[in-house]
Amino acid sequence: MKYRFAIVLTILFSSKVLGQRIEKEFLIENKYLNIPIEMKQERQRVQFVLGEDTLTYGEIRIADDKIDYWVFADLSKWTGEKLKLTFSDQVKGIDQIYQSNKIEGEDSLYRETNRPQFHFTTRRGWNNDPNGLLYLDGEYHLFYQHNPYETQWGNMHWGHAVSKDLLHWEELNPALYPDKMGTMFSGSAVIDEKNTGGWGKNTMVAFYTAAGKNMTQNLAYSTDKGRTFSKYAGNPILGPDRDPKVFWHKSSGVWVMVLYEDNYFAIYNSKDLKKWEYKSKIKGFFECPELFELPVDGNENNKKWVMYGASGTYMTGDFDGEVFTPEQGKYFYSWGSQYAAQTFNNLPDERRIQMSWGRIEQPGMPFNQMMLFPTELTLRTTREGIRLFCEPISEIAKLHDKRYTWKDLTCEEANKKLKGIDNELLHVIMDVEIEHGLDLKILFKGNPVIHYDGNFNRFNGAPYTCIYPGIFRFNIELLIDKTSIECYIDKGKLFISEALNKSTKNDGLQLEGDIKIHSLEAYEMKSIWE
């Protein structure tokens, strides 16, 4: 039957204890079910049962004493139906679960103290890897690893959000829920324009790892632009390991899957998205494979393929649809919190756009982790050879508010100018040169956030070769949000992402070093939630 996925309810019909199992029946009458969470409690198994079917399950820390925060489930698709919940332990919070047409805490949603203001974060719970990034009919789709029931990893679902501009996101119901095959681990999605799978033209097809007793590769499909998914009756389509990345290889007319398998990336082909044939493998990568083609220096007659893994290390080379032949690498282009980056399939333009999990804690919040700002990837020729660059997408200009611009400043002059900016949401671009000494530091609210150590030739610990031989001059671009800083060195030759530490001063952005600032441009940033 079609996979039925939503969850819980409120008007209490009956309650009974069967051994250690507690059962409650509810009638769905409102949109949301609000569930109290207490982090010191042990997780208990909660099953959601409709008739004879277990819809899904979760390991949930239902409150028994102090409520730390609330999570919720959207019930709107199940109005008027009865649903039974089974609990493994009796706790007080079971009786505090209630229905409402509002999310508990909705009045402060997206305005919480530590809520990032121009990065995607989930309304409640945990997020990690981006999954299934694609574009269809005017919408960008972001699926992601999601625990809707608490702020720590677990209960893996596929969360889902959509955007018309890659900036402003609307969070929808989770797309994939745990089932008898396991929880929903990472994967990707495609648009089947030619109906190769038999579900209709332009069907959205998601590939994911089910993490149960064994890891298996599975698919689900949607004919309503990702609003609901049906899990394929023939699952699993492949066996062990994880993180399938699928795309269409135009020149050979086949679907390609790159799959993480025991410290290798394995490559498979398919004609129908269901039956897959092993072709080759390449070693040296761990988790979350990516493989795509880019022009070098914008030259469409000179293209190379890029393969990278979750850590951000990559190789460039050739790919014939079956075998990736590396020519250069491995190199790294990112450093810090970025992990499990994925690029969008089916984009309406020629850009290669990437989103990444930012492994950054959101302390004291009813949500945790974030997505880093979307970037455009390019291949460019450098003195060391062809390298991968990443820069913020051009749409960032839509978030610019008040602008400041200066030229030819000393460090002292620049700091006086920067003190006049009273905003913690910033986009800053500077052309800066170390005139004497070996160090350049950028501080925010008293804490060093970016440090170039010329003695060891490192930015924040990452080895870095200057673009200009013997001249320590850098283009540095910064994105500063509530809890994070992202830094693009020399147009994205190196990308650094870090958490912001607790403030020790209130003097905003400041520079240190015997430096000259050739140019300095700063923008106060608008919130994507307003």
C-alpha positions in Angstrom: 0.0 0.0 0.0 1.1 3.6 -0.4 3.4 4.6 2.5 1.5 6.5 5.0 3.6 8.8 7.0 2.3 11.3 9.5 1.8 10.9 13.2 -0.1 11.6 16.3 -3.2 13.1 17.9 -5.1 14.3 20.8 -8.7 13.7 22.1 -8.2 10.7 24.3 -10.4 7.7 23.6 -8.9 5.1 25.9 -5.8 4.2 27.8 -4.6 0.8 28.9 -1.4 -0.9 30.1 -0.5 -4.2 28.5 2.4 -5.6 30.6 5.1 -2.9 30.3 3.5 -1.4 27.1 1.1 1.6 27.4 -1.4 2.2 24.7 -3.4 5.3 24.0 -5.9 6.0 21.3 -6.5 9.5 19.9 -8.8 11.2 17.5 -7.2 13.7 15.2 -9.0 17.0 15.5 -6.3 19.7 15.2 -3.3 20.3 13.0 -0.4 19.7 15.4 0.4 17.3 18.1 2.8 19.0 20.7 5.1 16.6 22.6 7.1 17.6 25.7 10.8 16.6 25.8 13.1 16.2 28.7 16.7 15.5 27.8 17.7 13.6 31.0 15.0 11.0 30.3 15.9 7.7 28.5 14.6 7.4 25.0 11.5 5.1 24.9 10.1 3.4 21.8 6.8 5.0 20.6 4.9 3.4 17.8 2.3 5.1 15.7 -0.4 2.7 14.6 -3.4 3.3 12.3 -5.7 0.3 12.2 -3.5 -2.7 11.7 -0.6 -0.7 10.2 2.4 0.6 12.1 3.0 3.9 10.3 6.3 4.7 11.9 8.1 4.8 15.2 10.5 6.9 17.2 12.8 6.7 20.2 11.6 9.7 22.2 12.6 11.3 25.5 9.1 12.2 26.7 9.2 14.4 29.7 8.6 13.1 33.2 9.6 16.1 35.2 10.9 19.4 33.8 10.0 20.1 30.2 13.2 21.3 28.3 11.4 22.1 25.0 8.5 20.9 22.8 8.5 19.2 19.5 5.5 18.6 17.2 4.0 16.5 14.5 1.7 17.8 11.7 -1.6 15.9 11.7 -3.5 17.8 9.1 -3.6 14.9 6.6 -5.3 12.6 9.1 -8.1 14.7 10.5 -11.0 12.6 11.7 -9.0 9.4 12.0 -8.1 7.4 15.1 -4.5 6.6 15.8 -3.0 4.5 18.5 0.3 5.2 20.2 2.1 2.6 22.1 4.7 3.6 24.7 7.3 1.3 26.4 7.3 3.4 29.7 4.8 5.3 31.6 5.9 8.9 32.2 3.9 12.1 33.1 4.6 13.7 29.8 2.3 11.2 28.0 -0.6 12.9 29.6 0.7 16.4 28.6 0.8 15.6 24.9 -1.9 17.8 23.3 -3.3 18.9 20.0 -3.5 22.4 18.8 -3.6 24.5 15.6 -0.4 26.1 16.8 3.1 24.8 17.4 4.1 25.2 21.1 6.4 28.2 21.0 5.2 29.3 17.6 5.1 33.0 18.7 8.9 33.0 18.9 9.6 30.7 15.9 12.6 31.9 13.9 13.2 34.7 16.4 14.8 32.6 19.1 17.9 34.0 20.7 20.4 31.8 18.7 18.4 31.2 15.6 20.6 31.7 12.5 18.9 34.5 10.4 20.2 33.8 6.9 20.9 30.0 7.1 18.4 27.2 7.0 17.6 25.5 10.3 14.8 23.2 11.0 11.9 24.5 13.1 12.4 21.8 15.8 14.8 19.0 16.4 18.1 18.0 14.8 19.4 18.2 11.2 22.6 16.9 9.6 23.4 15.8 6.0 21.5 17.5 3.1 19.8 14.9 0.9 18.1 14.8 -2.4 18.9 18.4 -3.5 17.1 19.2 -6.8 15.0 21.7 -8.7 11.6 21.2 -10.2 9.1 23.7 -11.7 10.3 26.8 -9.9 11.1 25.2 -6.6 14.4 24.2 -5.0 14.0 21.1 -2.8 16.2 20.6 0.3 15.8 17.2 1.9 17.9 16.5 5.0 18.7 14.1 7.8 16.3 15.0 10.5 15.4 14.0 14.0 12.0 15.7 14.7 11.8 14.5 18.3 14.9 16.0 19.9 18.0 18.1 19.4 20.5 15.2 19.2 21.1 12.7 16.4 18.7 9.8 16.1 15.3 8.8 14.6 16.5 9.6 11.1 13.8 10.9 8.8 14.2 12.9 5.6 13.2 16.4 6.5 11.9 18.6 3.6 12.0 22.3 2.8 11.4 24.2 -0.5 12.5 27.6 -1.8 12.0 29.8 -4.8 15.3 31.6 -4.5 17.7 29.3 -2.4 17.4 31.9 0.4 13.9 31.8 1.9 12.9 28.3 2.9 9.4 26.9 3.8 9.7 23.7 5.9 7.2 21.0 4.9 6.3 17.7 6.6 9.1 15.1 6.6 9.3 13.3 3.3 10.4 9.8 4.5 9.7 8.2 7.9 11.4 5.2 9.6 9.8 1.8 8.6 10.3 -1.9 9.2 13.5 -1.7 7.1 15.1 0.9 9.4 15.6 4.6 9.8 16.1 6.9 6.8 19.8 7.6 6.2 21.3 9.8 3.5 20.8 9.7 -0.3 19.9 11.8 -3.3 17.0 12.5 -5.7 16.4 12.9 -9.4 13.7 14.0 -11.8 12.8 11.1 -14.2 12.1 13.3 -17.2 11.9 10.3 -19.7 9.8 8.0 -17.4 12.5 5.4 -17.3 11.0 4.1 -14.0 7.5 3.8 -15.3 5.9 6.1 -12.7 5.2 8.9 -15.2 7.2 11.7 -16.8 8.9 14.1 -14.4 8.4 11.9 -11.4 10.6 12.8 -8.4 12.6 9.7 -7.3 14.5 9.6 -4.0 17.3 7.1 -3.2 18.1 6.5 0.4 19.8 4.1 2.8 17.5 2.2 5.2 19.5 1.6 8.4 17.9 -1.4 10.1 19.5 -4.8 11.0 21.4 -4.3 7.7 22.1 -1.3 5.5 20.1 -1.4 2.3 19.6 1.0 -0.7 16.0 1.8 -1.5 13.9 4.2 -3.5 10.7 6.2 -3.1 8.8 8.2 -5.7 6.6 11.2 -5.8 4.2 12.4 -8.5 3.1 15.5 -6.6 6.3 17.5 -6.6 7.6 15.9 -3.4 4.6 16.5 -1.2 4.1 12.8 -0.7 6.2 9.8 -1.5 5.4 6.1 -2.1 8.1 3.6 -1.2 8.9 1.2 -4.1 7.4 -2.3 -3.5 10.6 -3.9 -4.8 12.9 -2.4 -2.2 15.7 -2.9 -1.5 17.3 -2.2 -4.8 20.8 -2.8 -3.6 22.5 -4.3 -0.5 25.0 -3.0 2.1 26.7 0.4 2.6 25.2 3.8 2.2 24.7 7.3 0.8 23.6 6.7 -2.9 24.2 9.7 -5.1 22.3 9.3 -8.4 22.4 11.4 -11.6 21.7 11.1 -15.3 24.8 10.6 -17.5 23.7 12.3 -20.8 26.4 11.1 -23.2 26.0 7.4 -22.3 22.2 7.5 -21.7 22.3 5.8 -18.3 21.6 6.5 -14.7 24.7 6.5 -12.5 24.8 5.7 -8.8 27.9 6.4 -6.7 27.7 4.5 -3.5 30.0 4.5 -0.4 31.2 0.9 0.1 33.8 0.1 2.8 36.2 3.1 2.1 35.5 2.9 -1.7 33.2 4.8 -3.9 31.5 2.2 -6.1 29.8 3.1 -9.4 26.7 1.5 -10.7 24.6 1.9 -13.9 20.9 1.5 -14.5 18.4 2.0 -17.3 15.2 2.0 -15.2 16.3 3.3 -11.7 15.4 -0.1 -10.2 18.0 -2.7 -11.5 21.6 -1.6 -10.9 24.8 -3.1 -12.4 28.2 -2.7 -10.7 30.8 -1.1 -13.0 33.9 0.1 -11.0 35.2 1.5 -7.8 37.8 4.0 -6.5 39.4 4.1 -3.1 40.3 6.9 -0.7 36.9 8.5 0.2 34.6 8.2 3.1 30.8 8.7 3.0 28.4 11.0 1.0 29.9 10.6 -2.5 29.6 13.3 -5.2 30.5 13.2 -8.9 29.8 16.0 -11.4 31.3 17.8 -14.4 32.5 21.4 -14.6 34.1 23.6 -17.3 37.7 24.7 -16.5 37.9 28.5 -16.3 34.4 28.7 -17.8 35.6 27.0 -21.1 32.8 24.6 -22.2 35.3 22.9 -24.5 37.5 21.9 -21.6 35.6 20.1 -18.9 36.7 17.9 -16.0 34.8 15.7 -13.6 35.0 16.3 -9.8 34.7 13.5 -7.3 34.5 14.3 -3.6 33.5 12.8 -0.3 31.9 14.0 3.0 35.1 15.5 4.3 35.5 17.9 1.4 38.6 16.2 -0.2 38.3 15.9 -4.0 39.9 14.6 -7.2 39.5 15.9 -10.7 39.6 13.6 -13.8 37.6 12.0 -16.5 34.4 9.9 -16.3 32.9 7.8 -19.1 29.7 6.8 -17.4 31.2 3.7 -15.8 34.8 4.5 -14.7 36.2 7.6 -13.0 39.9 8.1 -13.9 41.6 10.6 -11.6 44.1 13.0 -13.0 44.7 15.3 -10.0 44.2 15.1 -6.3 43.3 14.5 -3.6 43.0 18.0 -2.5 40.8 19.9 0.0 38.8 23.1 -0.6 37.0 23.3 2.7 38.1 23.4 6.3 36.1 23.5 9.6 32.5 22.6 10.2 31.4 21.7 6.7 30.5 18.0 6.1 28.4 15.9 3.7 28.1 18.6 1.1 25.8 17.8 -1.9 25.0 19.6 -5.1 21.7 20.1 -6.8 20.4 18.0 -9.6 18.2 19.3 -12.5 19.1 23.0 -12.1 17.5 25.5 -14.5 20.9 27.1 -15.3 24.5 25.8 -15.8 25.6 26.5 -12.2 26.8 23.8 -9.9 25.3 24.8 -6.5 26.2 23.1 -3.3 24.7 23.0 0.2 26.4 21.5 3.3 25.8 20.4 6.8 27.3 22.9 9.2 28.3 21.0 12.3 27.6 23.9 14.6 25.7 23.6 17.9 22.8 25.9 18.6 23.0 26.1 22.4 19.8 26.4 24.5 17.6 26.1 21.4 14.8 23.6 20.6 16.7 22.9 17.3 20.3 22.0 16.6 22.8 22.2 13.7 22.3 24.1 10.5 22.9 24.2 6.7 25.7 26.4 5.5 25.0 29.1 3.0 24.6 27.8 -0.6 27.7 28.1 -2.7 28.5 28.0 -6.5 31.4 25.6 -7.4 33.8 26.3 -10.2 37.1 24.8 -11.6 39.9 27.3 -12.1 43.5 27.1 -13.2 46.0 28.1 -10.5 49.8 28.0 -10.3 49.4 24.5 -8.6 47.0 23.2 -11.3 43.3 22.9 -11.6 41.5 23.5 -8.4 37.9 23.6 -7.1 36.6 27.0 -5.9 33.4 27.9 -4.0 31.7 31.2 -3.5 28.4 32.4 -2.1 25.6 32.2 -4.7 24.9 35.5 -6.4 21.4 35.6 -4.9 23.0 36.7 -1.6 22.7 40.3 -2.9 18.9 40.1 -2.3 19.7 39.9 1.5 21.9 43.0 1.5 20.6 46.0 3.5 22.8 49.0 4.5 26.1 49.1 2.6 29.5 50.5 3.7 32.5 50.9 1.4 36.1 52.2 2.0 39.5 52.1 0.3 43.1 52.4 1.4 42.9 52.1 5.2 45.3 51.2 7.9 44.3 48.6 10.4 43.4 51.4 13.0 41.4 53.3 10.4 39.5 50.2 9.4 38.6 49.3 13.0 37.2 52.8 13.6 35.0 52.4 10.5 33.9 48.9 11.5 32.9 50.0 15.0 30.2 52.1 13.4 28.3 49.1 12.2 25.8 48.0 14.8 24.7 44.7 13.4 25.7 41.1 14.0 24.5 39.8 10.6 27.2 40.8 8.1 28.5 40.1 4.6 32.0 41.6 4.3 34.5 41.6 1.5 38.1 42.9 1.9 41.3 43.1 0.0 44.0 43.0 2.7 47.8 42.8 2.7 50.2 42.0 5.4 52.8 44.8 5.2 55.1 43.7 8.0 55.1 40.7 10.3 53.6 37.3 9.8 50.0 37.5 11.1 46.6 38.6 10.2 43.7 38.2 12.6 40.0 38.9 12.3 38.0 39.1 15.5 34.3 39.3 16.1 32.9 40.4 19.5 36.3 39.9 21.1 37.0 36.4 19.7 39.5 35.6 17.0 37.5 33.9 14.1 40.0 34.0 11.3 43.8 33.7 11.7 46.5 33.6 9.0 49.8 32.4 10.4 52.5 33.4 7.8 55.2 31.4 9.6 53.4 28.1 9.0 51.4 29.4 6.0 48.0 28.4 7.4 44.5 29.9 7.7 42.8 28.6 10.8 45.1 25.6 10.7 44.5 24.8 7.0 47.7 24.9 4.8 47.4 27.7 2.2 49.5 28.9 -0.7 49.3 32.6 -1.4 48.1 33.5 -4.9 50.8 36.2 -5.3 54.3 34.7 -4.8 56.1 36.6 -2.0 53.2 39.0 -1.5 50.9 38.2 1.4 47.8 39.7 0.0 44.3 38.1 0.2 40.8 38.6 -0.9 38.7 37.6 2.2 34.9 37.3 2.1 33.0 36.8 5.4 29.4 35.7 6.2 28.6 36.3 9.9 25.3 35.0 11.3 24.1 34.4 14.9 26.2 31.3 15.6 28.5 30.9 12.6 31.2 32.5 10.4 32.0 31.4 6.9 35.2 32.7 5.2 36.1 32.5 1.5 39.8 33.0 0.8 40.8 34.4 -2.6 37.4 33.9 -4.3 36.9 30.5 -2.6 40.1 28.8 -3.2 39.8 27.9 0.5 36.5 27.8 2.3 36.5 28.0 6.2 33.4 27.5 8.3 33.4 27.8 12.1 31.1 28.2 15.1 31.2 31.7 16.8 32.2 31.5 20.4 30.4 33.3 23.2 31.0 37.1 23.0 33.8 38.5 25.2 33.3 42.1 23.9 30.7 44.0 22.1 32.8 45.8 19.5 31.7 43.7 16.4 34.2 43.0 13.6 37.8 44.1 14.2 41.2 43.4 12.5 44.7 42.9 14.0 48.1 42.9 12.3 50.5 45.2 10.6 48.3 45.3 7.5 47.0 47.6 4.8 43.3 47.3 3.7 43.2 48.1 0.0 39.4 47.9 0.0 36.7 47.1 2.5 33.0 46.5 1.6 30.4 45.5 4.2 26.7 44.8 4.1 24.2 44.5 7.0 22.1 41.4 6.2 18.3 40.9 6.2 16.7 37.9 7.9 15.3 35.2 5.6 12.6 34.6 8.1 11.0 38.1 7.9 
